[in-house]
Coordinates of N, CA, C and O in Angstrom, one line a residue:
M1 N 0.8 -1.6 0.6 CA 0.0 0.0 -0.6 C 0.5 1.1 -0.5 O 0.3 2.5 0.1
T2 N 2.0 1.0 0.0 CA 3.1 1.9 0.0 C 3.7 2.7 -1.3 O 4.1 3.4 -1.8
R3 N 2.4 2.3 -3.0 CA 2.7 2.9 -3.7 C 2.6 4.2 -3.5 O 1.5 5.1 -3.3
P4 N 2.5 5.4 -4.5 CA 2.6 6.5 -4.9 C 1.9 6.5 -5.7 O 0.9 7.6 -5.8
D5 N 0.8 5.4 -6.3 CA -1.1 5.7 -6.4 C -1.7 5.6 -5.7 O -2.9 5.3 -5.9
T6 N -1.2 5.6 -4.2 CA -2.4 5.6 -2.7 C -2.5 6.3 -2.2 O -1.4 7.5 -2.4
A7 N -3.7 7.1 -1.9 CA -3.9 8.2 -1.3 C -5.0 8.2 -0.3 O -6.4 7.2 -0.9
L8 N -4.9 8.6 0.9 CA -5.9 9.0 2.4 C -6.5 9.9 1.4 O -6.0 11.3 1.9
L9 N -7.7 9.1 1.8 CA -8.9 10.8 2.0 C -9.2 10.3 3.1 O -9.9 9.5 3.1
L10 N -9.0 11.6 3.8 CA -10.2 11.9 5.1 C -12.1 12.8 4.6 O -11.9 13.8 4.6
L11 N -12.8 12.0 5.3 CA -13.9 12.6 4.5 C -14.6 13.3 6.5 O -15.3 11.6 7.1
D12 N -15.6 14.5 6.3 CA -16.0 15.3 7.4 C -15.7 15.2 7.7 O -16.5 14.9 9.1
Y13 N -14.5 14.8 8.9 CA -14.5 15.4 9.9 C -14.2 16.5 10.0 O -13.6 17.6 10.7
Q14 N -15.3 16.8 10.8 CA -15.8 18.3 11.1 C -16.3 18.5 11.7 O -16.7 18.1 12.8
V15 N -15.8 20.5 12.8 CA -16.7 19.8 14.6 C -18.1 19.6 14.4 O -18.7 19.1 14.9
A16 N -18.7 21.3 12.8 CA -20.4 20.2 13.2 C -20.6 18.5 13.8 O -22.0 18.8 14.3
L17 N -19.9 17.8 13.0 CA -20.4 17.0 12.7 C -20.0 15.5 13.5 O -19.7 14.8 14.6
C18 N -18.4 16.1 13.9 CA -17.6 15.0 14.6 C -17.7 15.8 17.1 O -17.0 14.6 17.8
E19 N -17.7 16.7 17.2 CA -18.2 17.2 17.9 C -19.2 17.7 19.5 O -20.3 18.3 18.5
H20 N -18.6 17.2 20.4 CA -20.1 19.2 21.6 C -20.1 19.6 21.3 O -17.6 20.2 20.7
G21 N -20.2 20.7 21.7 CA -20.5 22.0 22.1 C -20.6 22.9 21.1 O -21.8 21.9 20.5
P22 N -20.7 24.9 20.7 CA -21.7 25.4 20.9 C -21.8 25.4 18.3 O -22.9 25.8 18.2
H23 N -20.4 24.5 18.2 CA -20.9 24.6 17.4 C -21.6 22.8 16.8 O -20.7 22.7 15.6
G24 N -21.2 21.9 17.4 CA -21.6 21.5 17.0 C -22.9 20.9 16.0 O -24.6 21.7 16.7
R25 N -23.7 20.3 15.1 CA -24.3 20.5 14.7 C -26.1 18.7 14.8 O -27.1 18.5 15.0
M26 N -24.5 17.4 15.4 CA -25.5 15.8 15.0 C -24.6 15.1 16.5 O -23.4 14.1 16.5
P27 N -25.3 16.0 18.8 CA -24.5 14.9 19.1 C -24.6 13.7 19.2 O -24.5 12.9 19.7
V28 N -25.6 13.1 18.2 CA -25.5 11.4 18.3 C -24.9 10.8 17.5 O -24.3 9.7 17.7
L29 N -23.5 11.6 16.1 CA -23.4 10.8 15.7 C -21.7 11.8 16.9 O -20.8 10.6 16.6
A30 N -21.6 13.0 16.9 CA -20.6 12.7 18.2 C -20.4 12.0 18.7 O -19.0 11.2 19.7
D31 N -21.1 11.3 19.5 CA -21.1 10.5 20.8 C -20.8 9.2 20.4 O -19.2 8.6 20.8
Q32 N -20.6 8.8 18.8 CA -20.5 7.8 18.5 C -18.7 7.4 18.1 O -18.2 6.9 18.3
V33 N -18.6 8.9 17.6 CA -17.4 9.3 17.7 C -16.4 9.3 18.5 O -14.8 8.5 18.1
A34 N -17.1 9.9 19.4 CA -16.1 9.8 20.4 C -16.0 8.1 21.0 O -15.2 7.9 21.8
E35 N -17.2 7.9 21.3 CA -17.0 5.8 21.5 C -16.3 4.7 21.0 O -15.3 4.5 21.7
R36 N -16.3 5.0 19.9 CA -15.8 3.7 19.2 C -13.4 5.0 19.0 O -13.2 4.4 18.2
K37 N -14.1 6.3 19.7 CA -12.6 7.6 19.1 C -11.3 7.3 17.9 O -10.6 7.0 17.5
V38 N -12.7 7.5 16.4 CA -12.5 7.7 15.2 C -11.9 8.5 15.3 O -9.9 8.6 14.2
V39 N -10.8 10.6 15.9 CA -10.7 10.6 15.3 C -9.2 10.3 16.0 O -8.3 10.9 15.6
Q40 N -9.3 10.0 17.3 CA -8.5 9.2 17.4 C -7.1 8.6 16.7 O -6.2 8.5 16.0
T41 N -7.9 7.2 16.3 CA -7.5 6.7 15.6 C -7.5 6.8 14.0 O -6.2 7.2 13.6
A42 N -8.0 7.6 13.0 CA -7.8 8.4 12.4 C -6.1 9.8 12.3 O -5.8 9.9 11.2
A43 N -6.3 10.1 13.0 CA -5.0 10.7 13.7 C -3.7 9.8 13.1 O -2.5 10.4 13.3
E44 N -3.8 8.4 13.9 CA -2.6 7.2 14.4 C -2.6 7.2 12.1 O -1.2 7.2 11.9
V45 N -3.3 7.2 11.9 CA -3.3 6.6 10.4 C -2.8 7.9 9.7 O -2.3 7.5 8.5
L46 N -3.9 8.8 9.9 CA -2.8 9.9 8.6 C -1.5 10.1 9.0 O -0.1 11.0 8.3
A47 N -0.8 10.5 10.7 CA 0.3 10.1 10.7 C 0.9 9.0 10.2 O 2.6 9.5 9.4
A48 N 0.7 8.1 10.2 CA 1.9 7.3 9.1 C 2.1 7.1 8.0 O 2.4 6.8 6.8
A49 N 0.1 7.7 7.2 CA -0.1 8.7 6.4 C 0.9 9.0 5.3 O 1.7 9.4 4.6
R50 N 1.1 10.4 6.3 CA 2.3 10.9 5.8 C 3.2 11.0 6.5 O 4.6 10.4 4.8
A51 N 4.0 9.7 6.4 CA 4.8 9.4 7.0 C 5.4 9.0 6.0 O 6.8 8.1 5.1
A52 N 4.6 8.4 5.4 CA 4.5 7.2 4.1 C 4.8 7.3 3.0 O 5.1 7.2 1.5
G53 N 4.1 9.0 3.2 CA 4.7 9.8 1.0 C 3.1 9.5 0.2 O 3.5 9.5 -0.5
L54 N 2.3 8.9 2.0 CA 1.0 8.9 0.5 C 0.2 10.4 -0.2 O 1.0 11.3 0.5
F55 N -0.8 10.6 -0.5 CA -0.5 11.5 -0.9 C -1.9 12.0 -0.2 O -2.3 10.6 0.1
V56 N -2.8 12.8 0.5 CA -3.3 13.1 1.0 C -4.7 13.7 0.7 O -3.6 15.5 0.1
A57 N -6.0 13.6 1.4 CA -6.7 15.1 1.2 C -7.5 15.1 2.1 O -8.3 13.9 1.8
H58 N -8.6 16.1 2.5 CA -10.3 16.7 3.0 C -10.1 17.0 2.2 O -10.6 17.2 1.2
V59 N -12.0 16.3 2.4 CA -13.0 16.9 2.1 C -13.8 16.7 3.4 O -14.3 17.2 3.9
R60 N -14.4 18.1 2.8 CA -16.0 18.6 3.6 C -16.8 19.2 2.9 O -16.8 19.5 1.9
L61 N -18.4 18.8 3.9 CA -19.3 19.6 4.0 C -18.9 21.7 4.3 O -19.0 21.2 5.0
A62 N -19.4 22.6 3.1 CA -18.5 23.5 3.2 C -19.8 24.1 2.4 O -20.4 23.4 0.3
F63 N -20.9 24.9 2.0 CA -21.7 26.2 1.3 C -21.1 27.5 1.3 O -20.4 28.6 2.4
D64 N -21.1 28.2 -0.1 CA -21.2 28.8 -0.6 C -22.0 29.4 0.5 O -22.9 28.9 0.0
P65 N -22.3 31.4 0.3 CA -23.0 32.4 1.7 C -24.0 33.2 0.4 O -25.7 32.0 0.8
T66 N -24.3 31.2 -1.5 CA -25.9 32.1 -1.6 C -26.2 30.6 -1.3 O -26.9 31.1 -2.1
Y67 N -25.7 29.5 -1.1 CA -25.9 28.2 -1.6 C -26.6 27.8 -2.1 O -26.9 26.8 -2.6
A68 N -26.1 28.0 -4.0 CA -26.5 28.3 -5.1 C -25.5 26.8 -5.2 O -26.1 26.3 -6.2
L69 N -24.3 27.0 -5.3 CA -23.7 25.4 -5.7 C -23.6 24.1 -5.0 O -23.5 23.4 -5.2
R70 N -24.4 24.8 -3.9 CA -24.6 23.6 -3.0 C -25.9 21.9 -4.6 O -26.7 22.7 -4.7
T71 N -25.3 21.3 -4.8 CA -25.8 20.0 -6.3 C -27.2 19.2 -5.0 O -27.9 18.4 -5.6
N72 N -26.7 18.6 -3.8 CA -28.9 17.7 -3.3 C -29.2 18.9 -2.6 O -29.3 20.2 -1.6
R73 N -30.2 18.6 -3.5 CA -31.8 19.7 -4.0 C -32.4 18.6 -2.9 O -33.7 19.5 -3.0
L74 N -32.2 18.6 -2.1 CA -33.6 17.0 -1.7 C -33.9 17.9 -0.8 O -33.4 18.9 0.1
P75 N -35.0 17.8 0.9 CA -35.3 18.7 1.1 C -34.6 17.9 2.7 O -34.4 19.3 3.2
R76 N -33.4 16.5 2.5 CA -32.9 17.3 3.5 C -32.5 17.8 3.5 O -31.8 18.5 4.8
F77 N -31.8 18.6 3.0 CA -30.4 19.3 2.8 C -31.5 21.1 3.0 O -30.1 21.8 2.4
D78 N -32.0 20.9 2.1 CA -33.2 22.4 2.9 C -32.8 23.3 4.1 O -32.5 24.7 4.3
A79 N -32.1 22.5 5.3 CA -32.1 22.7 7.1 C -31.4 23.7 7.2 O -30.6 24.6 7.7
Y80 N -30.2 23.8 5.3 CA -28.3 24.6 5.9 C -28.7 25.6 5.0 O -28.8 26.0 6.2
P81 N -28.9 26.5 3.9 CA -29.4 27.4 4.0 C -31.0 28.5 4.6 O -30.8 29.0 4.7
Q82 N -31.1 27.7 5.2 CA -32.7 28.3 5.3 C -31.7 28.3 6.9 O -31.7 29.4 8.1
G83 N -30.8 27.3 8.0 CA -29.9 28.2 9.2 C -28.8 28.1 9.0 O -27.9 28.7 9.7
R84 N -28.6 29.3 7.4 CA -27.5 29.6 7.2 C -26.2 28.7 8.4 O -25.1 29.1 8.1
A85 N -26.1 27.3 7.8 CA -25.4 26.2 8.8 C -24.1 25.8 7.0 O -24.0 25.8 5.6
M86 N -22.5 25.8 7.6 CA -22.7 24.7 7.4 C -21.7 26.0 6.3 O -20.8 24.9 5.2
L87 N -21.1 27.0 7.1 CA -21.0 27.9 4.7 C -18.7 27.6 5.7 O -18.9 26.9 6.0
A88 N -18.4 28.0 3.7 CA -17.3 27.5 3.8 C -16.2 29.2 5.1 O -17.1 29.9 4.6
G89 N -15.2 28.5 6.3 CA -15.2 29.8 7.3 C -16.0 29.8 8.0 O -14.7 30.6 8.7
S90 N -17.0 28.7 9.0 CA -17.3 28.5 9.4 C -16.4 27.8 10.4 O -16.0 26.8 10.6
P91 N -16.3 28.0 12.1 CA -16.2 26.9 12.8 C -16.4 25.9 12.5 O -16.4 24.8 13.5
E92 N -18.5 25.8 12.5 CA -18.5 24.1 12.4 C -19.0 23.1 11.3 O -18.2 22.1 10.8
A93 N -18.5 24.3 10.3 CA -17.7 23.5 9.3 C -16.4 23.0 9.0 O -15.9 22.7 8.6
A94 N -15.6 23.6 10.0 CA -13.7 23.4 9.7 C -13.8 22.2 10.1 O -14.3 21.0 10.7
I95 N -12.3 22.1 9.9 CA -11.9 20.7 10.9 C -11.1 20.5 11.1 O -11.2 21.3 11.8
V96 N -12.1 19.0 12.3 CA -11.5 19.5 13.4 C -10.1 19.1 13.8 O -9.5 19.3 13.0
A97 N -10.0 19.9 14.4 CA -8.2 20.0 14.4 C -7.3 19.2 14.8 O -5.8 19.4 14.8
D98 N -7.4 17.9 15.4 CA -6.4 16.7 15.7 C -6.4 16.0 13.1 O -5.4 15.1 13.7
L99 N -7.0 16.7 13.1 CA -7.1 15.7 11.6 C -6.8 16.8 10.6 O -7.0 17.0 9.3
A100 N -6.4 18.3 11.6 CA -6.1 19.3 10.2 C -5.4 20.1 9.1 O -4.1 19.1 9.5
P101 N -5.6 19.6 7.7 CA -5.1 19.2 7.2 C -3.1 20.5 7.6 O -3.6 21.3 7.4
I102 N -2.2 19.7 6.7 CA -0.9 21.6 6.6 C -0.2 22.0 5.1 O -1.1 21.3 4.6
D103 N 0.3 22.0 5.0 CA 0.4 22.3 3.8 C 1.3 21.1 2.2 O 1.6 20.7 2.6
G104 N 0.4 21.7 1.7 CA 0.1 20.2 0.6 C -0.8 19.8 0.6 O -1.2 18.9 -0.9
E105 N -2.0 19.9 1.4 CA -2.6 18.8 1.4 C -3.6 19.6 1.0 O -4.9 20.0 1.5
P106 N -4.7 19.0 -0.6 CA -5.9 20.0 -1.2 C -7.0 19.6 1.1 O -7.2 19.2 1.5
V107 N -8.3 20.5 0.4 CA -8.7 20.3 1.4 C -10.2 21.0 -0.2 O -10.4 21.8 -0.9
V108 N -11.3 19.6 -0.4 CA -12.4 20.2 -1.4 C -13.3 20.1 -0.3 O -14.2 18.9 0.1
D109 N -14.2 21.4 -1.1 CA -15.6 21.6 -0.4 C -16.6 21.0 -1.1 O -16.8 21.4 -2.2
K110 N -17.2 20.4 -0.3 CA -18.4 19.1 -1.9 C -19.6 20.0 -1.1 O -19.8 20.9 -0.1
G111 N -20.9 19.7 -1.8 CA -22.3 20.5 -1.4 C -23.0 19.6 -1.3 O -24.6 19.7 -1.3
C112 N -22.8 18.0 -1.8 CA -23.7 16.9 -0.9 C -23.3 16.4 -0.5 O -21.4 16.2 -0.1
V113 N -23.6 14.7 -0.1 CA -22.8 13.4 0.2 C -21.5 12.7 -0.3 O -20.6 12.9 0.3
D114 N -21.9 12.9 -1.2 CA -20.7 12.4 -2.8 C -20.0 13.1 -2.4 O -19.8 14.7 -3.3
P115 N -18.2 13.1 -1.8 CA -17.4 14.0 -2.3 C -17.1 13.5 -4.2 O -15.8 15.0 -4.3
F116 N -17.1 13.4 -4.9 CA -17.5 12.9 -5.9 C -18.0 14.4 -7.2 O -17.6 14.9 -8.2
V117 N -19.3 14.3 -6.9 CA -20.3 15.2 -7.3 C -20.3 16.8 -7.3 O -20.2 16.6 -5.8
G118 N -20.1 17.1 -8.7 CA -20.0 18.7 -8.2 C -18.4 19.2 -7.7 O -18.1 20.2 -7.7
T119 N -17.6 18.1 -7.4 CA -16.1 18.7 -7.5 C -14.6 17.8 -8.7 O -14.7 17.3 -8.9
P120 N -13.9 19.5 -7.7 CA -12.5 18.8 -9.0 C -12.0 16.9 -8.0 O -11.4 16.3 -8.5
L121 N -12.4 16.2 -7.3 CA -12.0 15.2 -6.3 C -11.0 14.1 -7.8 O -9.6 14.2 -7.5
M122 N -12.6 14.0 -8.3 CA -11.5 12.6 -9.1 C -10.8 13.7 -10.3 O -9.3 12.2 -10.1
H123 N -10.9 14.8 -9.9 CA -9.6 14.9 -11.6 C -8.5 15.4 -11.1 O -7.1 14.9 -11.3
V124 N -8.6 15.7 -9.7 CA -7.1 15.8 -8.5 C -6.9 14.4 -8.7 O -5.0 14.7 -9.1
L125 N -7.0 13.5 -8.3 CA -6.6 11.6 -8.5 C -6.2 11.4 -9.3 O -5.0 10.6 -10.0
H126 N -6.6 12.5 -10.5 CA -5.8 11.3 -11.4 C -5.2 11.7 -12.3 O -4.0 11.0 -12.9
A127 N -4.6 14.0 -12.0 CA -3.3 14.0 -12.6 C -2.0 13.1 -10.8 O -0.8 13.6 -11.8
E128 N -2.6 13.0 -9.8 CA -1.8 13.0 -9.7 C -1.5 11.0 -9.2 O -0.6 10.9 -8.8
G129 N -2.3 10.7 -10.2 CA -1.7 9.2 -10.6 C -2.2 8.0 -9.4 O -1.3 7.0 -9.8
I130 N -3.2 8.7 -9.0 CA -3.6 7.9 -7.3 C -4.8 7.1 -7.8 O -5.4 6.3 -9.3
R131 N -5.0 5.3 -8.3 CA -5.4 4.0 -8.2 C -5.3 3.2 -7.3 O -6.8 3.0 -7.4
T132 N -5.4 3.6 -5.6 CA -6.0 2.9 -5.0 C -6.3 4.1 -4.1 O -5.8 5.5 -3.5
L133 N -7.7 4.1 -3.1 CA -8.0 5.5 -2.5 C -8.2 4.8 -0.7 O -8.7 3.2 -0.9
V134 N -7.5 5.0 0.2 CA -8.0 3.7 1.6 C -9.2 6.1 2.2 O -9.0 6.8 2.6
L135 N -10.2 5.5 2.3 CA -11.4 5.7 3.2 C -11.9 5.9 4.4 O -11.4 4.6 5.0
G136 N -12.1 6.6 5.1 CA -12.2 7.4 7.0 C -13.2 8.9 6.4 O -12.9 9.1 5.4
G137 N -14.5 8.4 7.5 CA -15.5 9.5 7.7 C -16.2 9.3 8.4 O -16.1 8.3 8.8
V138 N -17.0 9.9 8.9 CA -17.6 10.1 9.0 C -19.1 10.9 8.0 O -18.7 12.4 7.5
A139 N -20.2 10.3 8.1 CA -21.3 8.6 8.7 C -20.6 7.3 8.0 O -20.7 8.2 6.5
T140 N -20.6 6.2 8.2 CA -20.0 5.9 7.7 C -21.8 4.9 6.4 O -20.7 4.8 5.4
N141 N -22.3 5.3 5.4 CA -23.5 5.0 5.4 C -23.9 6.3 4.6 O -24.2 5.7 4.1
L142 N -23.0 7.3 4.8 CA -23.0 8.8 3.9 C -21.5 8.0 3.3 O -21.8 7.5 1.8
V143 N -21.0 9.8 3.7 CA -20.2 10.2 2.8 C -19.1 8.7 2.3 O -19.1 8.3 1.5
V144 N -18.6 8.0 3.1 CA -18.4 7.1 3.0 C -18.6 5.9 1.6 O -17.6 5.8 1.1
E145 N -19.9 5.7 2.5 CA -20.8 4.0 1.1 C -20.1 5.2 0.0 O -20.1 5.0 -0.6
S146 N -21.2 6.2 0.3 CA -21.5 6.9 -1.3 C -19.6 7.4 -1.8 O -19.0 6.8 -3.5
A147 N -18.6 7.4 -0.9 CA -17.9 7.6 -1.8 C -16.8 6.4 -2.5 O -16.0 5.8 -3.8
A148 N -17.1 5.5 -2.2 CA -16.3 3.7 -2.1 C -17.0 3.6 -3.4 O -16.5 3.1 -4.1
R149 N -18.7 3.5 -3.6 CA -19.7 3.1 -4.1 C -18.8 4.1 -5.7 O -18.7 3.4 -6.5
H150 N -18.9 5.7 -5.4 CA -18.5 6.6 -6.6 C -16.9 5.8 -7.2 O -16.5 6.1 -8.4
A151 N -16.3 5.8 -6.4 CA -14.6 5.3 -6.8 C -14.7 3.7 -7.2 O -13.1 3.7 -8.2
G152 N -15.4 2.7 -6.4 CA -14.7 1.7 -7.2 C -15.2 1.1 -9.2 O -14.8 1.3 -9.3
D153 N -17.1 1.7 -9.0 CA -17.7 2.3 -10.4 C -16.6 2.6 -11.8 O -16.4 2.3 -12.8
A154 N -15.4 3.6 -10.5 CA -14.8 4.6 -11.2 C -13.2 4.2 -12.2 O -12.4 5.0 -12.2
G155 N -13.4 3.4 -11.1 CA -11.7 1.9 -11.6 C -10.8 2.2 -10.4 O -9.3 1.7 -10.6
F156 N -11.3 2.2 -9.5 CA -9.9 1.9 -8.4 C -10.5 1.9 -7.8 O -11.0 1.3 -7.3
Q157 N -9.0 0.7 -6.2 CA -9.3 0.4 -5.8 C -9.7 0.7 -4.6 O -8.8 2.0 -4.3
V158 N -10.4 0.1 -2.9 CA -10.7 1.2 -2.1 C -10.9 0.2 -1.5 O -10.9 -0.7 -1.3
V159 N -10.3 0.5 0.0 CA -9.7 0.8 1.6 C -10.3 1.5 2.4 O -9.9 2.0 2.3
V160 N -11.7 1.1 2.5 CA -12.3 1.3 3.8 C -11.8 0.7 5.3 O -12.0 0.4 5.7
V161 N -11.3 2.7 5.9 CA -10.7 1.7 8.1 C -12.1 1.8 8.3 O -12.6 2.6 8.4
E162 N -12.5 1.1 9.0 CA -13.3 0.4 9.2 C -13.2 1.0 10.5 O -14.8 2.4 11.1
D163 N -12.7 1.0 11.8 CA -12.3 2.0 12.3 C -11.7 3.5 13.6 O -11.5 3.7 13.4
M164 N -12.5 4.3 11.2 CA -11.6 5.7 11.7 C -13.2 5.8 10.9 O -13.3 7.5 10.6
C165 N -14.0 5.1 11.3 CA -15.5 5.3 10.8 C -17.0 5.1 12.2 O -15.8 4.3 13.2
A166 N -17.3 5.8 12.1 CA -19.1 5.6 12.6 C -20.3 6.8 11.5 O -19.7 7.4 10.5
S167 N -21.1 5.9 12.7 CA -22.1 6.9 12.9 C -23.0 7.5 12.9 O -22.9 7.0 14.3
F168 N -24.7 6.7 13.1 CA -25.7 7.7 13.8 C -25.3 6.0 14.5 O -26.6 6.6 16.1
S169 N -25.7 5.4 14.7 CA -26.1 3.9 15.5 C -25.2 2.9 15.3 O -25.2 2.7 14.5
P170 N -24.7 2.5 15.8 CA -24.0 1.3 16.0 C -25.1 -0.2 15.1 O -23.5 -0.1 14.4
A171 N -26.1 0.3 14.6 CA -25.9 -0.5 14.7 C -26.3 -0.1 12.4 O -25.4 -1.3 11.5
A172 N -25.9 1.7 12.4 CA -26.6 1.4 11.2 C -24.6 1.1 10.5 O -24.2 1.5 8.9
H173 N -23.5 1.5 11.1 CA -22.3 1.3 11.4 C -22.1 -0.7 10.9 O -21.1 -0.6 10.2
E174 N -21.7 -1.3 11.9 CA -22.2 -2.5 11.1 C -23.0 -2.7 10.4 O -22.2 -3.6 9.2
F175 N -24.1 -2.8 9.8 CA -24.7 -2.8 8.7 C -23.7 -2.3 7.6 O -23.3 -3.2 6.4
A176 N -23.2 -1.4 7.0 CA -22.0 -1.0 6.6 C -21.3 -1.1 5.5 O -21.0 -1.9 5.1
V177 N -19.8 -1.5 7.5 CA -18.9 -2.4 6.9 C -19.5 -3.4 6.3 O -17.9 -4.7 6.8
T178 N -20.1 -4.5 7.4 CA -20.3 -6.2 7.2 C -21.2 -6.2 6.1 O -20.8 -7.1 5.4
T179 N -22.0 -5.4 5.0 CA -23.1 -6.4 4.4 C -22.6 -4.7 3.4 O -22.7 -5.5 1.3
T180 N -22.8 -3.4 3.0 CA -22.8 -2.7 2.0 C -21.1 -2.7 1.4 O -20.6 -2.8 0.0
L181 N -21.1 -2.1 2.5 CA -19.1 -1.9 2.5 C -18.4 -3.1 1.1 O -17.4 -2.5 0.2
P182 N -18.5 -3.7 1.8 CA -18.3 -5.1 1.4 C -18.1 -5.6 0.2 O -17.3 -6.1 -1.2
L183 N -18.9 -4.7 -0.5 CA -19.4 -5.1 -2.9 C -18.8 -3.8 -3.2 O -18.5 -4.0 -4.5
F184 N -18.1 -3.5 -2.7 CA -17.2 -1.9 -2.9 C -15.8 -1.3 -2.8 O -14.8 -1.0 -2.9
A185 N -15.4 -2.4 -1.1 CA -14.1 -2.6 -1.3 C -13.9 -2.9 -0.3 O -14.4 -3.9 0.5
A186 N -12.2 -3.4 0.4 CA -11.9 -4.1 1.2 C -12.0 -3.6 1.8 O -11.2 -1.8 2.7
V187 N -12.2 -3.8 3.5 CA -13.0 -3.2 5.1 C -12.3 -3.6 5.8 O -11.2 -4.8 5.6
R188 N -10.6 -2.6 6.1 CA -9.6 -3.1 6.9 C -9.8 -2.1 8.5 O -10.3 -1.2 8.1
S189 N -8.5 -3.5 9.2 CA -7.7 -2.5 10.7 C -7.3 -1.5 10.4 O -5.9 -1.7 8.6
A190 N -7.8 0.1 11.2 CA -6.1 1.0 11.1 C -5.6 -0.6 11.7 O -4.0 0.8 10.9
A191 N -4.8 -0.6 12.8 CA -4.1 -1.4 12.6 C -3.5 -2.0 10.9 O -2.6 -2.4 10.9
D192 N -4.6 -3.0 10.5 CA -3.9 -3.1 9.3 C -3.0 -2.2 8.3 O -2.0 -2.4 7.9
V193 N -4.0 -0.9 7.8 CA -4.4 -0.4 7.6 C -2.7 0.3 7.5 O -1.3 0.6 6.0
V194 N -2.4 0.7 8.3 CA -1.1 1.2 8.9 C 0.4 0.1 9.4 O 1.2 0.8 8.5
G195 N -0.4 -1.0 9.4 CA 1.2 -2.1 9.4 C 1.3 -2.2 7.0 O 2.9 -2.5 8.0
A196 N 1.0 -1.8 6.7 CA 0.9 -1.9 5.5 C 1.5 -0.7 4.7 O 2.6 -0.6 3.9
L197 N 2.1 0.7 6.0 CA 2.9 1.8 4.8 C 4.2 1.3 5.7 O 4.6 0.4 6.2

């Protein structure tokens, strides 16, 4: 996995989704992130990926002030413009401090669940010569599953790091990693992935 054609994608590790407090928006998800020690595990994998020289990219849900660039127009996403939520540059849209990007690591803003829709991510990965994607993020059955499906259909080899992920309930996470994701990706532990770097 240490080939130069491998990238680590960190998906939606944002304050609003992963933390409690004034900028938290999803307390049930934040509970699962904390219980599963997702951010700590992701930080360990991120450090190993950086040390191994992997290409690292961060993806986040973040909107422009008009919300016109939002690609998901389903009613569930109407709450974002109505509440002026997840604006690019806002504290809630920020990536959690323990996983903050460093120089040379791109941050891709998206306006929907799938990190490839309406973003330059696919073009960037192709330009970098990437063929294998290592994924982690929240929520497991949303952004991680969407990314794995899209990437697999686009010809990438996909690895999902199970303990870098969490969903709104243990059952939702477990269903994704045991039933859905194995159809599109190799599901591995952080220890296995770090050991292969």
